Amino acid sequence: MSTEPLLRIDTIAAYHQFAGLPKPDHPLISVVRFDDIKPRGMDKPKSIVNNFYSIALKWNFGGRMKYGQQVYDFDEGVMVFMAPGQVLALTAEESHDHTGWLLMIHPNFLWNTPLARTMRQYDYFDYSIREALFLSQKEEAMIVGIIQQIQHEYLAPIDNFSQPVIIAHLNVLLTYADRFYQRQFITRKMVNHQILDRFEAVLQTYFDTDELLKTGLPTVGDLAGQLNLSPTYLSSLLKTITGQNTQQHIHDKLIAKAKEKLSTTNLSIGEIAFILGFEHSQSFSKLFKSKTNSTPLEFRHSFK
């Protein structure tokens, strides 16, 4: 079966050409309406990689998108964030009827600004498309207002204040998005706790079966993959619900299992380390010490 090549788009100007849009007014930043994007039809690629940041606010999905088996909390607006180099897969059934805004920022626009260092600290740029942000009507109005302010500023005559003003608006937009994602974690308690239950079940399976002997300690990516979530989204969700990220949950489960083995069996430290997926007992002892303030032997002797 033939596979169409992945399309790489390096510049905002190249995206405008691909999408059938007029040339951009600024080479490093652009705001367009989805209404104005002309579908490519049969020659549409299956996947696209944009080498710039994309922030999309879309409407009119008609309920086709779902989160697990749950309907989204809000249907007014859906926001998606993509960092440079991420792959956007296009499905054959994807609808072009949606409307909304697309904000594109080339990394070069951020040079010599604080955002150049902090942009990737916003975890939602690493979330997958299915982990989009769903806005209330009030939240949507705030985001649209900021996007329009950015558009107004870069379309105005350029002066020494143009870039700082746009960067300031971007900071506000990203901060609001961070706040709204935290709200989304809170308002979806039922769905999120279902994910937490599934996560605990998957993690427990690793420690109750011989998976540790076969594959070693599970990684954040392993667990997220079994839950059909991105690793960053899973960690953010767990942090909000439990106060601990995925790696901390793995370590807590590991230490609990280690304490059980140390207190109820006569297995050596090396044997316990091997059962728990460690190639070297020193690595196990170092982690145990960092989490409990005692060595495995000290912990075992405390039961005698």
PDB file of C-alpha atoms in Angstrom:
ATOM      1  CA  MET A   1       0.000   0.000   0.000  1.00  0.00           C
ATOM      2  CA  SER A   2       1.461   3.359  -1.034  1.00  0.00           C
ATOM      3  CA  THR A   3       1.946   6.068   1.555  1.00  0.00           C
ATOM      4  CA  GLU A   4       1.902   9.741   0.734  1.00  0.00           C
ATOM      5  CA  PRO A   5       5.008  11.597   1.941  1.00  0.00           C
ATOM      6  CA  LEU A   6       4.846  13.772   5.009  1.00  0.00           C
ATOM      7  CA  LEU A   7       4.693  17.466   4.124  1.00  0.00           C
ATOM      8  CA  ARG A   8       7.103  19.795   5.952  1.00  0.00           C
ATOM      9  CA  ILE A   9       6.266  23.490   6.054  1.00  0.00           C
ATOM     10  CA  ASP A  10       9.184  25.596   7.264  1.00  0.00           C
ATOM     11  CA  THR A  11       7.818  29.123   7.005  1.00  0.00           C
ATOM     12  CA  ILE A  12       4.565  30.937   7.548  1.00  0.00           C
ATOM     13  CA  ALA A  13       4.701  32.128   3.935  1.00  0.00           C
ATOM     14  CA  ALA A  14       4.878  28.496   2.795  1.00  0.00           C
ATOM     15  CA  TYR A  15       1.833  27.646   4.900  1.00  0.00           C
ATOM     16  CA  HIS A  16      -0.113  30.538   3.386  1.00  0.00           C
ATOM     17  CA  GLN A  17       0.733  29.212  -0.077  1.00  0.00           C
ATOM     18  CA  PHE A  18      -0.250  25.656   0.886  1.00  0.00           C
ATOM     19  CA  ALA A  19      -3.564  26.835   2.375  1.00  0.00           C
ATOM     20  CA  GLY A  20      -4.474  29.035  -0.573  1.00  0.00           C
ATOM     21  CA  LEU A  21      -4.095  32.248   1.437  1.00  0.00           C
ATOM     22  CA  PRO A  22      -2.635  35.608   0.354  1.00  0.00           C
ATOM     23  CA  LYS A  23       1.001  36.271   1.261  1.00  0.00           C
ATOM     24  CA  PRO A  24       1.377  36.997   4.986  1.00  0.00           C
ATOM     25  CA  ASP A  25       1.725  40.605   6.139  1.00  0.00           C
ATOM     26  CA  HIS A  26       4.561  39.598   8.463  1.00  0.00           C
ATOM     27  CA  PRO A  27       7.114  36.824   7.750  1.00  0.00           C
ATOM     28  CA  LEU A  28       7.246  35.540  11.331  1.00  0.00           C
ATOM     29  CA  ILE A  29       3.692  35.820  12.677  1.00  0.00           C
ATOM     30  CA  SER A  30       0.233  35.504  11.195  1.00  0.00           C
ATOM     31  CA  VAL A  31      -3.419  35.309  12.212  1.00  0.00           C
ATOM     32  CA  VAL A  32      -5.861  33.754   9.740  1.00  0.00           C
ATOM     33  CA  ARG A  33      -9.481  32.616   9.777  1.00  0.00           C
ATOM     34  CA  PHE A  34     -10.203  28.959   9.091  1.00  0.00           C
ATOM     35  CA  ASP A  35     -13.063  30.192   6.918  1.00  0.00           C
ATOM     36  CA  ASP A  36     -10.459  31.551   4.469  1.00  0.00           C
ATOM     37  CA  ILE A  37      -8.386  28.366   4.203  1.00  0.00           C
ATOM     38  CA  LYS A  38      -9.105  26.550   0.932  1.00  0.00           C
ATOM     39  CA  PRO A  39      -9.056  22.738   1.246  1.00  0.00           C
ATOM     40  CA  ARG A  40      -6.517  20.996  -0.972  1.00  0.00           C
ATOM     41  CA  GLY A  41      -8.943  18.286  -2.070  1.00  0.00           C
ATOM     42  CA  MET A  42      -7.542  14.957  -3.265  1.00  0.00           C
ATOM     43  CA  ASP A  43      -3.891  16.071  -3.148  1.00  0.00           C
ATOM     44  CA  LYS A  44      -4.097  16.832   0.562  1.00  0.00           C
ATOM     45  CA  PRO A  45      -1.156  15.179   2.400  1.00  0.00           C
ATOM     46  CA  LYS A  46      -1.785  12.633   5.130  1.00  0.00           C
ATOM     47  CA  SER A  47       0.518  14.359   7.609  1.00  0.00           C
ATOM     48  CA  ILE A  48       1.964  17.851   8.034  1.00  0.00           C
ATOM     49  CA  VAL A  49       4.881  19.100  10.109  1.00  0.00           C
ATOM     50  CA  ASN A  50       4.944  22.846  10.688  1.00  0.00           C
ATOM     51  CA  ASN A  51       8.242  24.282  11.891  1.00  0.00           C
ATOM     52  CA  PHE A  52       6.542  27.049  13.824  1.00  0.00           C
ATOM     53  CA  TYR A  53       4.142  27.325  16.769  1.00  0.00           C
ATOM     54  CA  SER A  54       0.444  26.978  15.981  1.00  0.00           C
ATOM     55  CA  ILE A  55      -2.426  27.992  18.244  1.00  0.00           C
ATOM     56  CA  ALA A  56      -5.846  27.150  16.846  1.00  0.00           C
ATOM     57  CA  LEU A  57      -9.291  28.097  18.109  1.00  0.00           C
ATOM     58  CA  LYS A  58     -11.980  26.156  16.240  1.00  0.00           C
ATOM     59  CA  TRP A  59     -15.770  26.003  16.215  1.00  0.00           C
ATOM     60  CA  ASN A  60     -18.405  23.798  14.606  1.00  0.00           C
ATOM     61  CA  PHE A  61     -16.997  20.336  15.213  1.00  0.00           C
ATOM     62  CA  GLY A  62     -20.582  19.109  15.421  1.00  0.00           C
ATOM     63  CA  GLY A  63     -19.831  16.795  18.355  1.00  0.00           C
ATOM     64  CA  ARG A  64     -17.593  14.535  16.253  1.00  0.00           C
ATOM     65  CA  MET A  65     -14.691  14.842  18.669  1.00  0.00           C
ATOM     66  CA  LYS A  66     -14.914  12.967  21.955  1.00  0.00           C
ATOM     67  CA  TYR A  67     -12.760  12.558  25.036  1.00  0.00           C
ATOM     68  CA  GLY A  68     -12.879   8.880  25.907  1.00  0.00           C
ATOM     69  CA  GLN A  69     -16.592   8.088  26.023  1.00  0.00           C
ATOM     70  CA  GLN A  70     -17.557  11.504  27.388  1.00  0.00           C
ATOM     71  CA  VAL A  71     -19.022  14.528  25.614  1.00  0.00           C
ATOM     72  CA  TYR A  72     -16.994  17.693  25.950  1.00  0.00           C
ATOM     73  CA  ASP A  73     -17.936  20.091  28.735  1.00  0.00           C
ATOM     74  CA  PHE A  74     -18.312  22.996  26.318  1.00  0.00           C
ATOM     75  CA  ASP A  75     -19.005  23.149  22.602  1.00  0.00           C
ATOM     76  CA  GLU A  76     -18.351  26.840  21.933  1.00  0.00           C
ATOM     77  CA  GLY A  77     -14.635  26.633  21.206  1.00  0.00           C
ATOM     78  CA  VAL A  78     -11.828  24.087  20.977  1.00  0.00           C
ATOM     79  CA  MET A  79      -8.169  25.137  21.315  1.00  0.00           C
ATOM     80  CA  VAL A  80      -5.202  23.122  20.073  1.00  0.00           C
ATOM     81  CA  PHE A  81      -1.531  23.990  20.633  1.00  0.00           C
ATOM     82  CA  MET A  82       1.298  22.607  18.505  1.00  0.00           C
ATOM     83  CA  ALA A  83       5.045  23.195  18.834  1.00  0.00           C
ATOM     84  CA  PRO A  84       7.483  23.228  15.896  1.00  0.00           C
ATOM     85  CA  GLY A  85       8.228  19.750  14.576  1.00  0.00           C
ATOM     86  CA  GLN A  86       5.057  18.032  15.775  1.00  0.00           C
ATOM     87  CA  VAL A  87       3.238  15.819  13.282  1.00  0.00           C
ATOM     88  CA  LEU A  88      -0.362  16.701  12.453  1.00  0.00           C
ATOM     89  CA  ALA A  89      -2.140  13.679  10.980  1.00  0.00           C
ATOM     90  CA  LEU A  90      -5.018  14.479   8.636  1.00  0.00           C
ATOM     91  CA  THR A  91      -7.822  11.933   8.431  1.00  0.00           C
ATOM     92  CA  ALA A  92      -9.874  11.301   5.329  1.00  0.00           C
ATOM     93  CA  GLU A  93     -13.092  12.050   7.193  1.00  0.00           C
ATOM     94  CA  GLU A  94     -11.810  15.328   8.606  1.00  0.00           C
ATOM     95  CA  SER A  95     -14.372  18.074   8.095  1.00  0.00           C
ATOM     96  CA  HIS A  96     -13.449  21.460   6.636  1.00  0.00           C
ATOM     97  CA  ASP A  97     -16.666  23.043   7.861  1.00  0.00           C
ATOM     98  CA  HIS A  98     -15.148  24.300  11.113  1.00  0.00           C
ATOM     99  CA  THR A  99     -14.452  27.988  11.586  1.00  0.00           C
ATOM    100  CA  GLY A 100     -12.253  29.947  13.938  1.00  0.00           C
ATOM    101  CA  TRP A 101      -8.769  31.427  14.236  1.00  0.00           C
ATOM    102  CA  LEU A 102      -5.261  30.154  13.574  1.00  0.00           C
ATOM    103  CA  LEU A 103      -2.319  31.984  15.149  1.00  0.00           C
ATOM    104  CA  MET A 104       1.139  31.054  13.825  1.00  0.00           C
ATOM    105  CA  ILE A 105       4.399  32.191  15.424  1.00  0.00           C
ATOM    106  CA  HIS A 106       7.811  31.365  13.985  1.00  0.00           C
ATOM    107  CA  PRO A 107      10.472  30.687  16.668  1.00  0.00           C
ATOM    108  CA  ASN A 108      12.609  33.472  15.182  1.00  0.00           C
ATOM    109  CA  PHE A 109       9.967  35.982  16.272  1.00  0.00           C
ATOM    110  CA  LEU A 110      10.691  35.043  19.891  1.00  0.00           C
ATOM    111  CA  TRP A 111      14.447  35.640  19.732  1.00  0.00           C
ATOM    112  CA  ASN A 112      15.800  38.000  22.399  1.00  0.00           C
ATOM    113  CA  THR A 113      12.520  37.874  24.337  1.00  0.00           C
ATOM    114  CA  PRO A 114      11.681  36.044  27.593  1.00  0.00           C
ATOM    115  CA  LEU A 115       9.276  33.805  25.651  1.00  0.00           C
ATOM    116  CA  ALA A 116      12.201  32.322  23.734  1.00  0.00           C
ATOM    117  CA  ARG A 117      13.207  30.624  27.000  1.00  0.00           C
ATOM    118  CA  THR A 118       9.791  29.969  28.520  1.00  0.00           C
ATOM    119  CA  MET A 119       7.583  28.975  25.551  1.00  0.00           C
ATOM    120  CA  ARG A 120       8.173  25.234  25.985  1.00  0.00           C
ATOM    121  CA  GLN A 121       7.441  25.458  29.694  1.00  0.00           C
ATOM    122  CA  TYR A 122       3.768  25.491  28.718  1.00  0.00           C
ATOM    123  CA  ASP A 123       3.150  21.743  28.832  1.00  0.00           C
ATOM    124  CA  TYR A 124       0.069  21.869  26.617  1.00  0.00           C
ATOM    125  CA  PHE A 125       2.279  22.314  23.530  1.00  0.00           C
ATOM    126  CA  ASP A 126       3.188  18.647  24.075  1.00  0.00           C
ATOM    127  CA  TYR A 127      -0.401  17.429  24.431  1.00  0.00           C
ATOM    128  CA  SER A 128      -1.930  15.476  21.572  1.00  0.00           C
ATOM    129  CA  ILE A 129      -4.810  16.737  19.442  1.00  0.00           C
ATOM    130  CA  ARG A 130      -7.344  14.636  21.375  1.00  0.00           C
ATOM    131  CA  GLU A 131      -6.265  16.447  24.567  1.00  0.00           C
ATOM    132  CA  ALA A 132      -7.506  19.808  23.320  1.00  0.00           C
ATOM    133  CA  LEU A 133      -8.727  22.658  25.518  1.00  0.00           C
ATOM    134  CA  PHE A 134     -12.478  23.207  25.559  1.00  0.00           C
ATOM    135  CA  LEU A 135     -13.618  26.724  26.324  1.00  0.00           C
ATOM    136  CA  SER A 136     -16.698  28.208  27.899  1.00  0.00           C
ATOM    137  CA  GLN A 137     -18.322  31.128  26.095  1.00  0.00           C
ATOM    138  CA  LYS A 138     -16.675  33.609  28.458  1.00  0.00           C
ATOM    139  CA  GLU A 139     -13.256  32.018  28.056  1.00  0.00           C
ATOM    140  CA  GLU A 140     -13.669  31.924  24.297  1.00  0.00           C
ATOM    141  CA  ALA A 141     -14.452  35.650  24.160  1.00  0.00           C
ATOM    142  CA  MET A 142     -11.298  36.434  26.118  1.00  0.00           C
ATOM    143  CA  ILE A 143      -9.100  34.361  23.795  1.00  0.00           C
ATOM    144  CA  VAL A 144     -10.647  35.811  20.636  1.00  0.00           C
ATOM    145  CA  GLY A 145     -10.079  39.317  21.982  1.00  0.00           C
ATOM    146  CA  ILE A 146      -6.371  38.639  22.569  1.00  0.00           C
ATOM    147  CA  ILE A 147      -5.921  37.052  19.131  1.00  0.00           C
ATOM    148  CA  GLN A 148      -7.561  40.060  17.502  1.00  0.00           C
ATOM    149  CA  GLN A 149      -5.264  42.397  19.451  1.00  0.00           C
ATOM    150  CA  ILE A 150      -2.266  40.474  18.132  1.00  0.00           C
ATOM    151  CA  GLN A 151      -3.619  40.676  14.599  1.00  0.00           C
ATOM    152  CA  HIS A 152      -4.273  44.412  14.926  1.00  0.00           C
ATOM    153  CA  GLU A 153      -0.742  45.028  16.208  1.00  0.00           C
ATOM    154  CA  TYR A 154       1.192  43.145  13.523  1.00  0.00           C
ATOM    155  CA  LEU A 155      -0.954  44.689  10.760  1.00  0.00           C
ATOM    156  CA  ALA A 156      -0.138  48.196  12.039  1.00  0.00           C
ATOM    157  CA  PRO A 157       3.012  50.055  10.906  1.00  0.00           C
ATOM    158  CA  ILE A 158       6.039  48.402  12.527  1.00  0.00           C
ATOM    159  CA  ASP A 159       7.945  50.401  15.142  1.00  0.00           C
ATOM    160  CA  ASN A 160      10.171  49.650  18.153  1.00  0.00           C
ATOM    161  CA  PHE A 161       7.128  48.705  20.235  1.00  0.00           C
ATOM    162  CA  SER A 162       5.539  46.244  17.799  1.00  0.00           C
ATOM    163  CA  GLN A 163       7.324  43.099  18.916  1.00  0.00           C
ATOM    164  CA  PRO A 164       7.167  43.821  22.703  1.00  0.00           C
ATOM    165  CA  VAL A 165       3.429  44.531  22.486  1.00  0.00           C
ATOM    166  CA  ILE A 166       2.751  41.299  20.567  1.00  0.00           C
ATOM    167  CA  ILE A 167       4.930  39.315  22.985  1.00  0.00           C
ATOM    168  CA  ALA A 168       2.964  40.796  25.898  1.00  0.00           C
ATOM    169  CA  HIS A 169      -0.318  39.696  24.291  1.00  0.00           C
ATOM    170  CA  LEU A 170       1.133  36.223  23.680  1.00  0.00           C
ATOM    171  CA  ASN A 171       2.130  35.971  27.332  1.00  0.00           C
ATOM    172  CA  VAL A 172      -1.404  36.812  28.395  1.00  0.00           C
ATOM    173  CA  LEU A 173      -2.919  34.298  25.949  1.00  0.00           C
ATOM    174  CA  LEU A 174      -0.612  31.483  27.089  1.00  0.00           C
ATOM    175  CA  THR A 175      -1.217  32.261  30.760  1.00  0.00           C
ATOM    176  CA  TYR A 176      -4.983  32.183  30.267  1.00  0.00           C
ATOM    177  CA  ALA A 177      -4.669  28.880  28.392  1.00  0.00           C
ATOM    178  CA  ASP A 178      -2.698  27.478  31.330  1.00  0.00           C
ATOM    179  CA  ARG A 179      -5.449  28.621  33.713  1.00  0.00           C
ATOM    180  CA  PHE A 180      -8.212  27.189  31.522  1.00  0.00           C
ATOM    181  CA  TYR A 181      -6.465  23.809  31.287  1.00  0.00           C
ATOM    182  CA  GLN A 182      -6.289  23.702  35.075  1.00  0.00           C
ATOM    183  CA  ARG A 183     -10.017  24.483  35.144  1.00  0.00           C
ATOM    184  CA  GLN A 184     -10.598  21.670  32.657  1.00  0.00           C
ATOM    185  CA  PHE A 185      -8.776  19.172  34.853  1.00  0.00           C
ATOM    186  CA  ILE A 186     -10.989  20.231  37.771  1.00  0.00           C
ATOM    187  CA  THR A 187     -14.357  20.350  35.974  1.00  0.00           C
ATOM    188  CA  ARG A 188     -13.891  16.895  34.426  1.00  0.00           C
ATOM    189  CA  LYS A 189     -13.614  15.112  37.731  1.00  0.00           C
ATOM    190  CA  MET A 190     -15.504  11.995  36.649  1.00  0.00           C
ATOM    191  CA  VAL A 191     -13.501  11.469  33.452  1.00  0.00           C
ATOM    192  CA  ASN A 192     -10.207  12.313  35.125  1.00  0.00           C
ATOM    193  CA  HIS A 193     -10.810   9.969  38.044  1.00  0.00           C
ATOM    194  CA  GLN A 194     -11.692   7.227  35.569  1.00  0.00           C
ATOM    195  CA  ILE A 195      -8.299   7.848  33.953  1.00  0.00           C
ATOM    196  CA  LEU A 196      -6.672   7.775  37.397  1.00  0.00           C
ATOM    197  CA  ASP A 197      -8.341   4.420  38.148  1.00  0.00           C
ATOM    198  CA  ARG A 198      -7.167   2.998  34.821  1.00  0.00           C
ATOM    199  CA  PHE A 199      -3.675   4.345  35.441  1.00  0.00           C
ATOM    200  CA  GLU A 200      -3.531   2.710  38.874  1.00  0.00           C
ATOM    201  CA  ALA A 201      -4.734  -0.586  37.386  1.00  0.00           C
ATOM    202  CA  VAL A 202      -2.101  -0.524  34.619  1.00  0.00           C
ATOM    203  CA  LEU A 203       0.640   0.369  37.088  1.00  0.00           C
ATOM    204  CA  GLN A 204      -0.476  -2.336  39.513  1.00  0.00           C
ATOM    205  CA  THR A 205      -0.295  -4.912  36.720  1.00  0.00           C
ATOM    206  CA  TYR A 206       3.372  -4.102  36.182  1.00  0.00           C
ATOM    207  CA  PHE A 207       4.155  -4.810  39.833  1.00  0.00           C
ATOM    208  CA  ASP A 208       1.881  -7.819  40.324  1.00  0.00           C
ATOM    209  CA  THR A 209       2.996  -9.776  37.252  1.00  0.00           C
ATOM    210  CA  ASP A 210       6.353 -10.607  35.669  1.00  0.00           C
ATOM    211  CA  GLU A 211       6.311  -7.468  33.490  1.00  0.00           C
ATOM    212  CA  LEU A 212       9.120  -5.962  35.560  1.00  0.00           C
ATOM    213  CA  LEU A 213      11.329  -8.969  34.834  1.00  0.00           C
ATOM    214  CA  LYS A 214      10.502  -8.819  31.136  1.00  0.00           C
ATOM    215  CA  THR A 215      10.734  -5.103  30.434  1.00  0.00           C
ATOM    216  CA  GLY A 216      12.099  -3.409  33.555  1.00  0.00           C
ATOM    217  CA  LEU A 217      10.483  -0.447  35.249  1.00  0.00           C
ATOM    218  CA  PRO A 218       7.676   1.102  33.188  1.00  0.00           C
ATOM    219  CA  THR A 219       8.400   4.504  31.709  1.00  0.00           C
ATOM    220  CA  VAL A 220       6.020   7.430  31.673  1.00  0.00           C
ATOM    221  CA  GLY A 221       5.639   6.831  27.937  1.00  0.00           C
ATOM    222  CA  ASP A 222       4.757   3.150  28.495  1.00  0.00           C
ATOM    223  CA  LEU A 223       1.935   3.987  30.892  1.00  0.00           C
ATOM    224  CA  ALA A 224       0.627   6.935  28.871  1.00  0.00           C
ATOM    225  CA  GLY A 225       0.595   4.801  25.720  1.00  0.00           C
ATOM    226  CA  GLN A 226      -1.596   2.166  27.370  1.00  0.00           C
ATOM    227  CA  LEU A 227      -4.033   4.908  28.359  1.00  0.00           C
ATOM    228  CA  ASN A 228      -3.981   6.507  24.882  1.00  0.00           C
ATOM    229  CA  LEU A 229      -2.689   9.779  26.339  1.00  0.00           C
ATOM    230  CA  SER A 230       0.411  11.841  25.732  1.00  0.00           C
ATOM    231  CA  PRO A 231       3.036  11.510  28.514  1.00  0.00           C
ATOM    232  CA  THR A 232       2.938  15.237  29.296  1.00  0.00           C
ATOM    233  CA  TYR A 233      -0.861  15.337  29.532  1.00  0.00           C
ATOM    234  CA  LEU A 234      -0.920  12.311  31.833  1.00  0.00           C
ATOM    235  CA  SER A 235       1.629  13.889  34.158  1.00  0.00           C
ATOM    236  CA  SER A 236      -0.242  17.213  34.191  1.00  0.00           C
ATOM    237  CA  LEU A 237      -3.534  15.484  34.941  1.00  0.00           C
ATOM    238  CA  LEU A 238      -2.053  13.390  37.763  1.00  0.00           C
ATOM    239  CA  LYS A 239      -0.298  16.424  39.209  1.00  0.00           C
ATOM    240  CA  THR A 240      -3.601  18.292  39.353  1.00  0.00           C
ATOM    241  CA  ILE A 241      -5.574  15.410  40.891  1.00  0.00           C
ATOM    242  CA  THR A 242      -2.978  13.904  43.239  1.00  0.00           C
ATOM    243  CA  GLY A 243      -0.183  16.461  43.535  1.00  0.00           C
ATOM    244  CA  GLN A 244       2.302  14.005  42.006  1.00  0.00           C
ATOM    245  CA  ASN A 245       3.400  13.463  38.412  1.00  0.00           C
ATOM    246  CA  THR A 246       3.607  10.091  36.672  1.00  0.00           C
ATOM    247  CA  GLN A 247       7.230   9.415  37.601  1.00  0.00           C
ATOM    248  CA  GLN A 248       6.504  10.052  41.265  1.00  0.00           C
ATOM    249  CA  HIS A 249       3.595   7.591  41.128  1.00  0.00           C
ATOM    250  CA  ILE A 250       5.883   4.949  39.600  1.00  0.00           C
ATOM    251  CA  HIS A 251       8.458   5.483  42.337  1.00  0.00           C
ATOM    252  CA  ASP A 252       5.831   5.368  45.109  1.00  0.00           C
ATOM    253  CA  LYS A 253       4.501   2.064  43.803  1.00  0.00           C
ATOM    254  CA  LEU A 254       8.043   0.728  43.514  1.00  0.00           C
ATOM    255  CA  ILE A 255       8.967   1.704  47.073  1.00  0.00           C
ATOM    256  CA  ALA A 256       5.745   0.178  48.440  1.00  0.00           C
ATOM    257  CA  LYS A 257       6.537  -3.100  46.664  1.00  0.00           C
ATOM    258  CA  ALA A 258      10.135  -2.985  47.868  1.00  0.00           C
ATOM    259  CA  LYS A 259       9.047  -2.479  51.476  1.00  0.00           C
ATOM    260  CA  GLU A 260       6.719  -5.454  51.151  1.00  0.00           C
ATOM    261  CA  LYS A 261       9.551  -7.680  49.895  1.00  0.00           C
ATOM    262  CA  LEU A 262      12.009  -6.418  52.515  1.00  0.00           C
ATOM    263  CA  SER A 263       9.617  -6.954  55.422  1.00  0.00           C
ATOM    264  CA  THR A 264       7.970 -10.242  54.429  1.00  0.00           C
ATOM    265  CA  THR A 265      10.680 -12.259  52.622  1.00  0.00           C
ATOM    266  CA  ASN A 266      14.292 -13.358  53.106  1.00  0.00           C
ATOM    267  CA  LEU A 267      15.283 -12.386  49.562  1.00  0.00           C
ATOM    268  CA  SER A 268      18.595 -10.579  49.272  1.00  0.00           C
ATOM    269  CA  ILE A 269      18.756  -6.904  48.298  1.00  0.00           C
ATOM    270  CA  GLY A 270      20.113  -7.944  44.901  1.00  0.00           C
ATOM    271  CA  GLU A 271      17.270 -10.399  44.332  1.00  0.00           C
ATOM    272  CA  ILE A 272      14.655  -7.814  45.273  1.00  0.00           C
ATOM    273  CA  ALA A 273      16.295  -5.254  42.996  1.00  0.00           C
ATOM    274  CA  PHE A 274      16.205  -7.751  40.117  1.00  0.00           C
ATOM    275  CA  ILE A 275      12.532  -8.609  40.710  1.00  0.00           C
ATOM    276  CA  LEU A 276      11.690  -4.904  40.682  1.00  0.00           C
ATOM    277  CA  GLY A 277      13.329  -4.388  37.294  1.00  0.00           C
ATOM    278  CA  PHE A 278      16.751  -3.024  38.284  1.00  0.00           C
ATOM    279  CA  GLU A 279      19.864  -4.241  36.487  1.00  0.00           C
ATOM    280  CA  HIS A 280      22.075  -3.096  39.353  1.00  0.00           C
ATOM    281  CA  SER A 281      21.223  -3.323  43.046  1.00  0.00           C
ATOM    282  CA  GLN A 282      23.145  -0.084  43.676  1.00  0.00           C
ATOM    283  CA  SER A 283      20.592   1.848  41.607  1.00  0.00           C
ATOM    284  CA  PHE A 284      17.766   0.313  43.608  1.00  0.00           C
ATOM    285  CA  SER A 285      19.445   1.099  46.924  1.00  0.00           C
ATOM    286  CA  LYS A 286      20.140   4.683  45.890  1.00  0.00           C
ATOM    287  CA  LEU A 287      16.499   5.282  44.903  1.00  0.00           C
ATOM    288  CA  PHE A 288      15.201   3.588  48.055  1.00  0.00           C
ATOM    289  CA  LYS A 289      17.486   5.740  50.202  1.00  0.00           C
ATOM    290  CA  SER A 290      16.366   8.939  48.458  1.00  0.00           C
ATOM    291  CA  LYS A 291      12.698   8.109  49.029  1.00  0.00           C
ATOM    292  CA  THR A 292      12.804   6.703  52.576  1.00  0.00           C
ATOM    293  CA  ASN A 293      15.965   8.198  54.148  1.00  0.00           C
ATOM    294  CA  SER A 294      17.142   4.692  54.962  1.00  0.00           C
ATOM    295  CA  THR A 295      18.924   1.956  53.047  1.00  0.00           C
ATOM    296  CA  PRO A 296      17.079  -1.278  52.205  1.00  0.00           C
ATOM    297  CA  LEU A 297      19.087  -3.103  54.877  1.00  0.00           C
ATOM    298  CA  GLU A 298      18.307  -0.454  57.492  1.00  0.00           C
ATOM    299  CA  PHE A 299      14.616  -0.717  56.647  1.00  0.00           C
ATOM    300  CA  ARG A 300      14.718  -4.540  56.937  1.00  0.00           C
ATOM    301  CA  HIS A 301      16.549  -4.437  60.255  1.00  0.00           C
ATOM    302  CA  SER A 302      13.915  -2.083  61.674  1.00  0.00           C
ATOM    303  CA  PHE A 303      11.499  -5.049  61.668  1.00  0.00           C
ATOM    304  CA  LYS A 304      13.780  -7.192  63.784  1.00  0.00           C
TER     305      LYS A 304
END
